XYZ file of C-alpha atoms in Angstrom:
764
model
C 129.082 115.599 111.489
C 128.259 113.891 108.191
C 130.011 115.607 105.266
C 127.773 117.360 102.734
C 127.916 116.356 99.093
C 129.052 119.401 97.040
C 126.423 120.944 94.760
C 127.249 120.117 91.171
C 128.477 123.031 89.165
C 126.086 122.319 86.328
C 123.500 119.829 85.025
C 126.084 118.454 82.575
C 128.452 117.623 85.420
C 125.749 115.716 87.266
C 124.729 113.905 84.143
C 128.286 112.577 83.790
C 127.884 110.672 87.044
C 126.408 107.091 87.256
C 122.816 108.163 88.007
C 120.291 105.444 88.919
C 117.649 104.704 86.226
C 113.888 104.955 86.983
C 112.442 101.531 87.184
C 108.775 102.555 87.028
C 106.898 105.818 86.594
C 104.369 106.195 89.433
C 100.961 107.266 88.001
C 98.252 105.584 90.052
C 96.920 107.987 92.698
C 93.293 107.061 93.635
C 91.542 108.843 96.515
C 90.023 105.673 97.823
C 91.273 102.113 97.462
C 90.375 98.471 98.002
C 86.596 98.218 98.019
C 86.625 94.437 97.914
C 84.186 91.717 98.844
C 85.569 88.302 99.907
C 84.430 85.110 101.584
C 86.120 84.318 104.983
C 87.056 80.785 105.504
C 86.169 78.492 108.463
C 89.285 79.707 110.382
C 87.834 83.304 110.390
C 90.441 84.866 108.186
C 90.939 85.801 104.532
C 93.894 86.953 102.394
C 93.487 89.680 99.849
C 96.561 90.252 97.453
C 96.576 93.553 95.596
C 98.837 96.279 94.376
C 99.341 99.255 96.579
C 98.655 102.604 94.809
C 101.642 104.867 93.999
C 100.602 107.556 96.592
C 103.118 108.164 99.357
C 100.622 108.198 102.277
C 98.899 106.284 104.999
C 95.727 104.309 104.229
C 93.100 103.810 106.929
C 91.398 100.428 106.542
C 88.224 99.139 108.057
C 86.068 96.064 107.427
C 82.758 94.539 108.228
C 81.241 91.024 107.859
C 77.885 89.412 107.652
C 76.818 85.933 108.716
C 73.440 84.215 108.420
C 73.623 83.199 112.090
C 75.668 85.838 113.912
C 74.485 88.814 111.839
C 76.697 91.933 111.283
C 80.256 92.248 112.595
C 82.425 95.360 112.398
C 86.085 95.806 113.131
C 86.489 97.437 116.559
C 89.150 99.753 115.364
C 90.779 100.763 112.053
C 94.226 99.843 110.899
C 96.788 102.067 109.167
C 98.858 100.982 106.188
C 101.787 103.314 105.419
C 103.189 103.481 101.893
C 106.703 104.892 101.945
C 109.854 105.320 99.828
C 113.194 106.489 101.068
C 113.627 108.666 98.015
C 110.771 110.147 95.901
C 109.482 113.086 94.050
C 105.955 114.750 94.504
C 104.315 117.186 92.164
C 102.311 120.229 93.213
C 100.169 121.767 90.438
C 96.617 122.718 89.665
C 94.288 120.017 88.401
C 93.229 122.101 85.431
C 94.111 125.424 83.694
C 93.074 127.439 80.717
C 95.045 127.638 77.600
C 97.421 130.631 77.598
C 97.997 130.601 81.303
C 101.532 130.166 82.669
C 101.683 127.186 85.058
C 104.461 126.456 87.640
C 105.024 122.747 88.195
C 106.558 122.373 91.653
C 108.509 119.110 92.055
C 109.432 118.451 95.711
C 112.247 115.797 96.135
C 112.210 113.998 99.452
C 115.413 112.280 100.702
C 115.093 109.825 103.609
C 118.418 108.160 102.794
C 121.278 108.281 105.267
C 123.293 110.786 103.292
C 122.805 113.996 101.282
C 122.378 113.514 97.532
C 122.892 115.477 94.442
C 119.828 115.083 92.208
C 119.090 115.751 88.603
C 115.330 116.793 88.260
C 113.980 116.666 84.752
C 110.783 117.571 82.829
C 111.003 116.236 79.353
C 110.140 118.470 76.362
C 106.712 117.943 74.804
C 104.708 119.155 71.880
C 101.845 119.709 74.324
C 103.592 122.476 76.302
C 106.549 124.811 76.121
C 108.915 125.500 78.922
C 109.587 128.948 80.199
C 113.173 130.013 80.911
C 113.517 132.800 83.435
C 116.518 135.029 82.871
C 118.592 136.675 85.682
C 116.739 139.898 84.945
C 113.323 138.222 85.074
C 112.901 138.058 81.453
C 111.008 135.127 79.926
C 111.971 132.980 76.975
C 110.385 129.708 75.675
C 112.158 126.426 75.083
C 110.854 123.182 73.581
C 113.642 121.022 74.941
C 113.959 119.156 78.243
C 113.887 121.288 81.432
C 116.644 119.930 83.813
C 117.879 121.326 87.105
C 120.560 120.072 89.578
C 119.925 120.407 93.266
C 121.209 118.959 96.478
C 118.761 117.404 98.949
C 119.763 116.910 102.582
C 119.270 113.697 104.281
C 115.836 113.630 106.013
C 115.027 116.717 104.037
C 113.266 118.017 100.944
C 113.999 120.469 98.153
C 111.590 122.164 95.713
C 112.269 122.556 92.075
C 110.144 124.746 89.831
C 109.322 124.214 86.096
C 107.342 127.027 84.607
C 105.458 125.934 81.470
C 102.834 127.237 78.940
C 100.343 124.466 77.965
C 99.635 124.443 74.160
C 97.253 121.546 73.691
C 93.719 121.323 74.838
C 92.799 118.240 76.771
C 94.661 115.994 79.106
C 98.479 116.903 79.161
C 100.901 114.431 80.712
C 103.329 116.052 83.168
C 106.145 113.668 83.970
C 109.010 114.616 86.286
C 111.959 112.364 87.258
C 114.450 112.768 90.050
C 117.724 110.759 89.777
C 120.733 110.461 91.902
C 123.594 108.024 92.318
C 121.778 106.277 95.108
C 118.129 106.280 94.106
C 115.668 107.469 91.405
C 111.951 108.092 91.088
C 109.552 109.556 88.607
C 105.917 110.695 88.702
C 103.354 111.272 86.018
C 100.179 113.406 86.524
C 97.667 114.817 84.136
C 96.974 118.464 83.780
C 93.725 119.263 82.167
C 93.939 122.173 79.750
C 90.633 123.757 78.819
C 89.970 126.260 75.986
C 89.032 129.823 76.660
C 85.412 130.973 76.466
C 81.981 129.378 77.112
C 81.588 125.629 76.331
C 78.791 125.025 73.880
C 77.433 121.980 71.964
C 74.725 120.867 69.587
C 73.869 117.481 68.108
C 72.250 116.339 64.820
C 70.417 113.101 65.338
C 69.846 110.640 62.516
C 67.097 108.027 62.791
C 67.598 105.135 60.399
C 64.729 102.679 59.678
C 65.549 100.242 56.848
C 62.710 97.833 57.635
C 63.124 94.075 57.543
C 63.324 93.241 53.786
C 67.014 94.400 53.391
C 66.282 96.266 50.092
C 65.894 99.794 51.429
C 68.680 102.504 51.280
C 69.159 105.452 53.426
C 71.014 108.677 52.505
C 71.069 112.078 54.207
C 73.438 114.973 54.150
C 73.667 117.664 56.864
C 75.393 120.956 56.346
C 77.236 122.244 59.468
C 77.620 125.911 60.269
C 79.449 127.533 63.121
C 79.223 130.926 64.849
C 81.636 133.658 63.906
C 83.230 133.887 67.472
C 84.348 130.191 67.882
C 87.485 129.958 69.962
C 90.275 128.658 67.734
C 91.253 125.101 68.613
C 88.247 124.433 70.770
C 86.206 122.554 68.159
C 85.760 118.833 67.997
C 83.218 116.533 66.398
C 82.033 113.046 67.254
C 79.921 110.676 65.222
C 78.097 107.914 67.286
C 76.156 104.941 66.040
C 74.122 102.314 67.948
C 71.556 99.759 66.838
C 69.307 100.048 69.959
C 67.326 103.224 69.959
C 68.088 103.525 73.698
C 71.770 102.916 73.190
C 72.806 106.612 73.564
C 70.952 106.860 76.870
C 72.208 103.530 78.145
C 75.808 104.396 77.497
C 75.306 107.909 79.076
C 73.667 106.867 82.278
C 75.957 108.837 84.541
C 75.663 111.887 82.208
C 72.056 112.044 81.214
C 71.579 115.151 83.309
C 74.801 117.130 83.601
C 73.456 119.182 86.490
C 74.004 119.362 90.195
C 72.264 117.072 92.599
C 71.487 119.124 95.551
C 67.954 118.334 96.907
C 65.352 115.652 97.005
C 63.665 116.808 93.751
C 66.921 116.796 91.797
C 67.984 113.378 93.192
C 64.822 111.762 92.069
C 65.230 113.334 88.583
C 68.556 111.594 88.272
C 67.469 108.289 89.813
C 64.330 107.713 87.654
C 66.214 107.570 84.237
C 68.618 104.924 85.637
C 65.660 102.918 86.678
C 63.806 103.127 83.420
C 66.944 102.062 81.527
C 67.394 99.046 83.847
C 63.728 98.111 83.272
C 64.233 98.198 79.558
C 67.408 96.142 79.569
C 65.820 93.521 81.827
C 62.530 93.250 79.802
C 64.406 93.025 76.485
C 66.846 90.375 77.891
C 69.872 92.672 77.119
C 71.096 93.244 80.609
C 74.480 91.784 81.315
C 75.958 91.120 84.793
C 78.207 94.173 84.416
C 75.231 96.375 83.456
C 73.159 95.004 86.247
C 75.898 95.818 88.733
C 76.285 99.267 87.215
C 72.577 100.243 87.450
C 72.054 98.524 90.716
C 74.768 100.825 92.228
C 73.237 103.895 90.690
C 69.762 102.987 91.866
C 70.890 101.985 95.355
C 72.833 105.369 95.736
C 69.870 107.409 94.635
C 67.408 105.418 96.853
C 69.590 105.849 99.985
C 70.176 109.543 99.259
C 66.424 110.129 98.756
C 65.553 108.652 102.195
C 67.208 111.677 103.699
C 64.511 113.879 102.222
C 61.597 111.936 103.758
C 59.877 113.999 106.336
C 58.769 112.704 109.758
C 55.111 112.628 108.535
C 55.976 110.200 105.676
C 55.965 112.791 102.819
C 58.921 113.934 100.801
C 60.114 117.484 100.010
C 63.104 119.066 98.256
C 64.938 119.653 101.602
C 63.172 117.188 103.951
C 62.188 118.376 107.350
C 63.768 121.840 106.902
C 61.000 122.607 104.491
C 57.661 123.952 105.818
C 55.538 121.117 104.247
C 55.654 117.978 102.245
C 55.183 118.059 98.458
C 52.301 116.207 97.015
C 53.921 115.936 93.582
C 57.377 114.866 94.923
C 55.845 112.280 97.301
C 53.879 110.771 94.392
C 57.021 110.782 92.222
C 59.119 109.070 94.884
C 56.392 106.512 95.410
C 56.311 105.594 91.738
C 60.043 105.261 91.385
C 60.631 103.435 94.656
C 57.992 100.975 93.734
C 59.673 100.236 90.339
C 63.057 99.898 92.104
C 62.068 96.970 94.198
C 63.379 94.294 91.723
C 66.911 95.845 91.959
C 67.410 97.065 95.517
C 65.819 96.549 98.904
C 62.924 99.019 99.287
C 61.534 99.297 102.838
C 57.796 98.691 102.535
C 57.293 101.053 105.565
C 58.736 103.907 103.418
C 56.026 103.224 100.793
C 53.230 102.757 103.311
C 53.902 105.980 105.103
C 54.012 107.969 101.804
C 50.690 106.342 100.678
C 49.093 107.147 103.966
C 50.247 110.774 103.729
C 48.770 111.027 100.228
C 45.527 109.511 101.185
C 45.216 111.728 104.218
C 45.618 114.813 102.122
C 43.098 113.925 99.404
C 40.260 116.468 99.111
C 36.659 115.291 99.526
C 35.939 115.665 95.791
C 38.844 113.203 95.090
C 41.286 115.765 93.913
C 44.761 116.693 95.305
C 46.399 119.950 96.138
C 50.065 120.810 96.295
C 51.111 121.812 99.848
C 54.942 122.069 99.389
C 57.191 124.095 97.286
C 58.012 122.880 93.831
C 61.043 124.286 92.114
C 60.349 122.896 88.621
C 58.497 125.678 86.738
C 56.694 123.060 84.592
C 55.422 121.224 87.715
C 54.431 124.498 89.422
C 51.378 124.703 87.202
C 49.915 121.778 89.352
C 49.386 124.435 91.957
C 46.594 125.921 89.843
C 45.672 122.839 87.650
C 44.237 120.104 89.924
C 43.470 117.847 86.939
C 47.190 117.454 86.245
C 48.278 116.858 89.814
C 45.391 114.535 90.470
C 46.206 112.522 87.280
C 49.993 112.326 88.449
C 49.038 111.128 91.910
C 46.422 108.591 90.550
C 49.131 107.054 88.431
C 51.262 106.595 91.405
C 48.520 105.060 93.541
C 47.598 102.709 90.739
C 51.094 101.401 90.447
C 51.327 100.923 94.319
C 48.166 98.953 94.646
C 50.179 95.847 95.364
C 52.202 97.207 98.204
C 51.660 95.051 101.291
C 49.415 96.962 103.629
C 46.677 96.158 106.177
C 43.247 95.503 104.907
C 42.085 98.777 106.252
C 44.850 100.530 104.377
C 44.087 98.636 101.221
C 40.425 99.648 101.379
C 41.567 103.269 101.906
C 43.833 103.062 98.909
C 41.075 101.633 96.627
C 38.685 104.337 97.801
C 41.330 107.039 97.069
C 41.866 105.582 93.618
C 38.099 105.513 92.911
C 37.592 109.082 94.161
C 40.524 110.465 92.085
C 39.214 108.626 88.947
C 35.758 110.037 89.581
C 37.162 113.570 89.995
C 38.950 113.381 86.662
C 35.932 111.965 84.781
C 33.721 114.754 86.058
C 36.157 117.633 85.620
C 38.310 117.002 82.542
C 36.202 119.622 80.697
C 37.871 122.252 83.022
C 41.245 121.694 81.427
C 42.079 124.897 79.561
C 42.784 124.652 75.753
C 46.488 125.599 76.184
C 47.199 123.069 79.044
C 48.492 120.263 76.946
C 50.415 118.766 79.874
C 47.296 118.220 82.014
C 45.329 117.012 79.012
C 47.783 114.151 78.093
C 48.487 113.352 81.712
C 44.775 112.968 82.502
C 44.279 110.858 79.283
C 47.114 108.572 80.484
C 45.753 108.292 84.075
C 42.194 107.515 83.011
C 43.458 105.035 80.317
C 45.492 103.186 83.049
C 42.388 103.246 85.291
C 40.293 101.750 82.542
C 37.821 104.642 82.405
C 35.648 105.031 79.308
C 36.244 108.773 79.362
C 39.806 108.074 78.195
C 38.535 107.648 74.638
C 37.063 111.173 74.600
C 40.323 112.533 76.008
C 42.389 110.662 73.462
C 40.505 112.357 70.718
C 41.171 115.742 72.271
C 44.866 114.872 72.676
C 45.183 113.836 68.968
C 43.483 117.168 67.963
C 46.455 119.051 69.559
C 49.121 117.119 67.602
C 51.363 118.194 64.852
C 52.648 116.005 62.078
C 55.671 117.151 59.934
C 58.193 115.096 57.813
C 56.847 111.698 59.069
C 56.986 112.821 62.794
C 54.263 113.493 65.298
C 54.625 115.798 68.224
C 52.833 118.305 70.482
C 53.841 121.868 70.471
C 52.424 123.928 73.307
C 51.403 127.528 72.749
C 54.469 129.766 73.331
C 52.507 131.936 75.818
C 52.361 129.047 78.363
C 56.040 129.318 79.316
C 58.488 132.141 79.667
C 61.578 131.231 77.567
C 64.169 132.868 75.450
C 65.467 131.621 72.132
C 68.894 130.148 72.990
C 70.185 130.904 69.453
C 69.241 134.495 68.654
C 72.514 135.325 66.757
C 73.249 131.960 65.176
C 71.330 128.696 64.581
C 72.789 125.277 64.603
C 71.970 122.582 62.078
C 69.404 121.132 64.492
C 67.647 122.840 67.376
C 66.118 120.714 70.055
C 62.536 121.347 71.069
C 61.502 123.088 74.338
C 61.465 120.944 77.469
C 57.679 121.410 77.850
C 57.057 120.102 74.289
C 59.258 117.062 74.917
C 57.406 116.505 78.216
C 53.957 116.574 76.702
C 54.957 114.486 73.646
C 56.456 111.855 76.002
C 53.195 111.591 77.873
C 51.435 111.222 74.536
C 53.734 108.278 73.731
C 52.951 106.619 77.002
C 49.216 106.973 75.982
C 50.011 105.231 72.726
C 51.798 102.385 74.561
C 48.936 102.012 76.962
C 46.379 101.823 74.116
C 48.526 99.429 72.101
C 48.965 101.909 69.152
C 52.465 100.766 68.343
C 52.525 101.500 64.582
C 51.119 104.961 65.017
C 53.521 105.646 67.863
C 56.574 105.103 65.698
C 56.070 108.647 64.338
C 56.155 110.045 67.948
C 59.249 107.932 68.734
C 61.018 109.281 65.758
C 60.455 112.828 66.867
C 61.664 112.090 70.501
C 64.888 110.454 69.288
C 65.767 113.730 67.558
C 65.457 115.697 70.823
C 68.145 114.005 72.797
C 71.368 115.716 73.803
C 74.831 114.232 73.164
C 74.636 112.270 76.432
C 71.323 110.491 75.771
C 69.143 112.795 77.918
C 66.962 115.668 76.792
C 67.011 119.469 77.256
C 66.071 119.586 80.887
C 64.873 117.462 83.855
C 61.296 116.368 83.656
C 61.523 115.942 79.901
C 64.504 113.554 80.516
C 62.599 111.545 83.073
C 59.299 111.166 81.211
C 61.099 111.021 77.841
C 63.153 108.007 78.868
C 60.173 106.386 80.518
C 58.124 106.604 77.363
C 60.815 105.541 75.079
C 61.879 102.503 77.226
C 58.215 101.350 77.471
C 57.434 101.872 73.791
C 60.646 100.514 72.262
C 60.404 97.223 74.074
C 56.842 96.752 72.663
C 57.181 98.198 69.217
C 60.604 97.911 67.770
C 61.426 94.477 66.367
C 64.754 92.861 67.186
C 67.200 91.924 64.454
C 69.890 94.118 62.999
C 72.152 93.824 59.981
C 72.988 97.294 58.841
C 76.052 98.975 57.357
C 76.542 102.684 57.779
C 79.041 104.835 55.974
C 79.682 108.399 57.297
C 81.487 110.814 55.006
C 82.981 114.000 56.568
C 85.080 116.165 54.273
C 87.934 113.935 53.055
C 87.416 111.041 55.452
C 85.078 108.078 55.597
C 84.025 106.023 58.639
C 82.286 102.648 58.402
C 80.049 101.034 61.086
C 78.385 97.603 61.111
C 75.309 97.165 63.356
C 74.367 93.653 64.175
C 72.152 91.993 66.643
C 75.150 90.992 68.766
C 76.569 94.537 69.035
C 73.289 96.538 68.927
C 73.929 98.082 72.402
C 77.536 98.949 71.657
C 78.039 102.684 71.093
C 80.411 102.977 68.156
C 82.036 106.268 67.576
C 84.447 108.269 65.488
C 86.161 111.386 66.614
C 87.265 114.359 64.580
C 89.447 117.360 65.746
C 87.607 119.635 63.390
C 84.105 120.554 62.256
C 83.501 119.541 58.611
C 81.282 121.737 56.442
C 78.874 118.840 55.898
C 78.400 115.248 56.854
C 76.637 112.491 54.854
C 75.133 109.372 56.363
C 74.511 106.357 53.971
C 72.977 103.090 55.237
C 72.064 99.723 53.655
C 70.763 96.408 55.074
C 67.846 95.918 57.531
C 66.789 97.052 60.952
C 66.810 100.257 62.909
C 69.752 102.369 64.093
C 70.382 105.700 65.652
C 73.286 107.884 64.564
C 74.299 111.195 65.925
C 76.656 113.971 65.024
C 77.793 115.857 68.124
C 79.676 119.118 67.777
C 81.534 120.728 70.667
C 83.095 124.113 70.768
C 83.616 127.260 72.841
C 82.441 130.826 72.030
C 83.284 134.164 73.493
C 79.733 134.793 74.801
C 76.245 133.219 74.895
C 74.539 132.622 71.515
C 71.154 133.755 72.784
C 69.689 136.732 74.600
C 70.143 136.689 78.350
C 67.290 135.825 80.712
C 69.207 137.212 83.656
C 71.242 140.261 84.219
C 74.515 139.271 85.976
C 77.290 141.674 87.098
C 80.562 141.077 88.783
C 82.737 143.441 90.851
C 86.233 142.643 91.998
C 86.900 143.605 95.659
C 90.164 143.338 97.644
C 92.109 142.360 94.495
C 95.489 140.904 95.654
C 97.918 138.556 94.045
C 97.221 135.646 96.394
C 93.579 136.378 97.307
C 90.655 138.372 96.068
C 86.955 138.824 96.504
C 84.303 139.032 93.929
C 80.734 140.308 94.287
C 78.136 138.724 91.980
C 74.704 140.271 91.549
C 71.790 138.692 89.655
C 68.288 139.643 88.670
C 65.488 138.118 86.392
C 64.676 139.780 83.138
C 61.601 137.873 81.967
C 58.038 138.239 83.247
C 57.306 136.980 86.724
C 60.147 135.151 88.496
C 62.427 132.219 87.657
C 62.293 128.749 88.930
C 65.125 127.180 90.828
C 68.380 128.769 89.553
C 71.905 127.243 89.563
C 74.766 129.659 89.168
C 78.152 128.082 88.250
C 80.930 130.418 89.307
C 84.159 129.620 87.569
C 87.209 129.236 89.843
C 90.363 130.847 88.565
C 93.180 128.312 87.867
C 95.273 127.776 91.008
C 92.662 129.182 93.353
C 90.121 127.647 95.675
C 86.910 129.284 97.035
C 86.494 130.027 100.656
C 83.165 128.268 101.181
C 82.475 130.152 104.444
C 82.731 133.560 102.619
C 79.310 132.983 100.761
C 77.689 133.193 104.135
C 73.868 133.124 104.730
C 72.480 135.313 102.077
C 68.684 135.224 101.908
C 67.663 133.393 98.732
C 70.692 131.119 98.568
C 69.648 127.589 99.373
C 73.092 125.963 99.386
C 76.568 126.157 97.770
C 79.033 123.443 96.907
C 82.241 123.162 94.905
C 82.186 120.823 91.801
C 85.589 120.724 89.996
C 86.363 124.103 88.523
C 83.013 125.584 89.540
C 81.359 126.873 92.681
C 77.642 125.889 92.358
C 75.228 128.362 94.052
C 71.600 127.319 94.381
C 68.741 129.822 94.502
C 65.052 129.143 95.187
C 64.342 131.722 92.589
C 65.632 135.010 91.085
C 63.210 137.994 90.996
C 63.279 141.414 89.427
C 65.318 142.625 92.504
C 68.993 142.151 92.239
C 70.385 139.434 94.621
C 74.049 139.905 95.598
C 76.659 137.825 97.429
C 80.453 137.759 97.599
C 82.992 134.911 97.287
C 86.562 134.947 98.527
C 89.223 132.993 96.532
C 92.678 132.014 97.908
C 95.734 130.836 95.959
C 96.516 127.116 96.173
C 99.117 126.781 93.318
C 101.153 128.921 91.171
C 99.564 130.177 87.881
C 100.263 133.442 86.176
C 98.574 135.326 83.210
C 95.205 134.081 84.476
C 92.372 133.972 81.854
C 88.819 135.202 82.596
C 86.547 133.123 84.647
C 82.859 132.726 83.732
C 79.691 132.901 85.810
C 77.011 130.726 84.057
C 73.489 131.244 85.326
C 70.618 129.167 84.230
C 67.106 128.095 85.204
C 67.472 124.662 86.496
C 64.321 123.396 84.766
C 64.435 125.645 81.742
C 68.141 125.715 80.699
C 67.550 127.915 77.696
C 66.895 130.685 80.239
C 70.397 131.500 80.968
C 73.077 134.270 81.020
C 76.891 134.271 81.171
C 79.170 136.876 82.688
C 82.878 136.942 83.220
C 85.243 138.377 85.781
C 89.046 138.718 85.864
C 91.396 139.889 88.578
C 93.744 142.520 87.156
C 96.398 141.398 89.551
C 96.214 137.902 88.175
C 95.839 138.974 84.526
C 98.945 141.044 84.683
C 101.023 138.715 86.780
C 104.076 136.896 85.488
C 105.890 133.830 86.840
C 108.198 135.854 89.089
C 105.138 137.465 90.793
C 103.498 134.124 91.686
C 106.785 132.197 92.216
C 109.632 134.391 93.529
C 111.725 131.222 94.050
C 111.568 130.625 90.264
C 113.500 133.775 89.584
C 116.761 135.480 90.414
C 116.147 139.108 89.522
C 119.208 141.270 89.695
């Protein structure tokens, strides 16, 4: 029998031994690896040299090849590559926690050496967290120094060591643990995301700078910044962003334009279209680089492939494909337009377009109008059900843009006949548009302008009569009675409040009319207003306003905004100054300056020539929503145990009528994971999926009747003193209609480290 190395009496005793040093801290742990294209030589082989990730695991590799003569070849079987070390340490911990929670970092030391080893396991001290020292009686004390423990690890075995900590800093906190013995050493670094308590909130203050081309103009503007009374301490941060290109914020925020789930065919298109419009703008303006082209191509290709899964067997599209009762006229026309524009970037099957066109033509009414047969989740688009002018205009625009799709002569004749009939219907029925239906009015004006109809002039006069001009900006503000919305800032107002999605939507269509009619100088006032409505990520308030807003801006800016930048911007915030230079060579670069605080005011001063867009973004957490709730949300804890619990969530609509599609983001307590099967098949729930720290529940709609469901949560890692979790409910297409509720397990709230980690303690 092999003799066992005696356990050291103390850490100090082990530190006196000649311990091995750590050569490299392992910190690269990707979930997927080695997506590489290569050219195979004439001998049929290729060599790829790369660095193996730090994960101790087995990688499953596959490959495929294409050849112009032999076609597609696929490896008949996968191969396994095992990454192994004879001595290593692995960390088990949650990916994120909330400040104030007590987190146990579990370091498991694995020993596949031929002998037992004594190991010094260390967690260095840090200003980003404090270590918890557990006394023999279970009492807790805090230490800012290194946490070190001496253990013995048997040959071919493992030993777990526990380091309880309390994170102090908000953001990404590095957790680095080393394991050293006289025979081998290893170290691992992982990141623990620490979030602030409360409800995340943000607002932005846009600054549109137009110095002209003579170089003699000066711009100065000061913005006071106020904050709510219940801001969570330490949760505030501010960012100033500057770009020369008006589309710069949207270009740099492609992946984040719409920070919303992508769960159906309607939502997928709403994320795909902005990517395409940005790509069109970059290509048309000659600014697209190979890296940008690769980036947008990937986004467009992914969206295209995903959307194909929502095409029904009859050629139409709907939110959930063949599982829906009927295809959607609006969504089919929307897909048709976007797919047609995507052809320069990705392969689009002409058959997909032809089948969609045929379905639309087959469902045209005898008078040339179109009806909606499917279910539309977007409340703004739902008015097409009762307003045939708007839907017919939308479909006509799609058919006009697809007139060049290769089809048979009979299909081409049918398409031209459908276009003519739709145009005739709009010319003969535009007077039926109600006075408060600004969306149908601007959309019909755009469609008839594109169709070359003389009636477009009459409609343009009507569109202009509905406009509002203030402070050098022109926009369209729909009557408040046309939509059910709640003021998102009833108890505090930020420096700048973005317009309602419907107003952005209508104004964007109006800007498209300006572009189509060549009214570039007049349209600058509309563009100015739209640039002030974007969110910190380059999108707008909701979905359709982001889609149409970016379409309008990309088309207009390419035509109307002259190239050439030489502008210097100074930003003064409290006692600091930041300087930005915007030139033609860096106009697409998003320059930024971060602050860990919110200054009472910010001053922007610019000299030079050209156009620039600056933005002040303020991020913070609050204890509760800043506006009145549009939903009533209640939570009840059931089966409340230390390692598992169940919560029941009930929701009902408080405004007139019923909501549109609703997404409910259920916060997941730190260290827990939801049992996805526990949600079950509740009537009204369309789907559920986990996204990071949230469980997203989709509803077709929420009515006046309370809708309830339950979710079971099970412990995955060791976290004590759990903070409340939040349930954020919002109308998918009208985000200002929202409500926030919280829930907290009493067992978790009152727990300590010894409760969640008995091995951490040695209570007498």
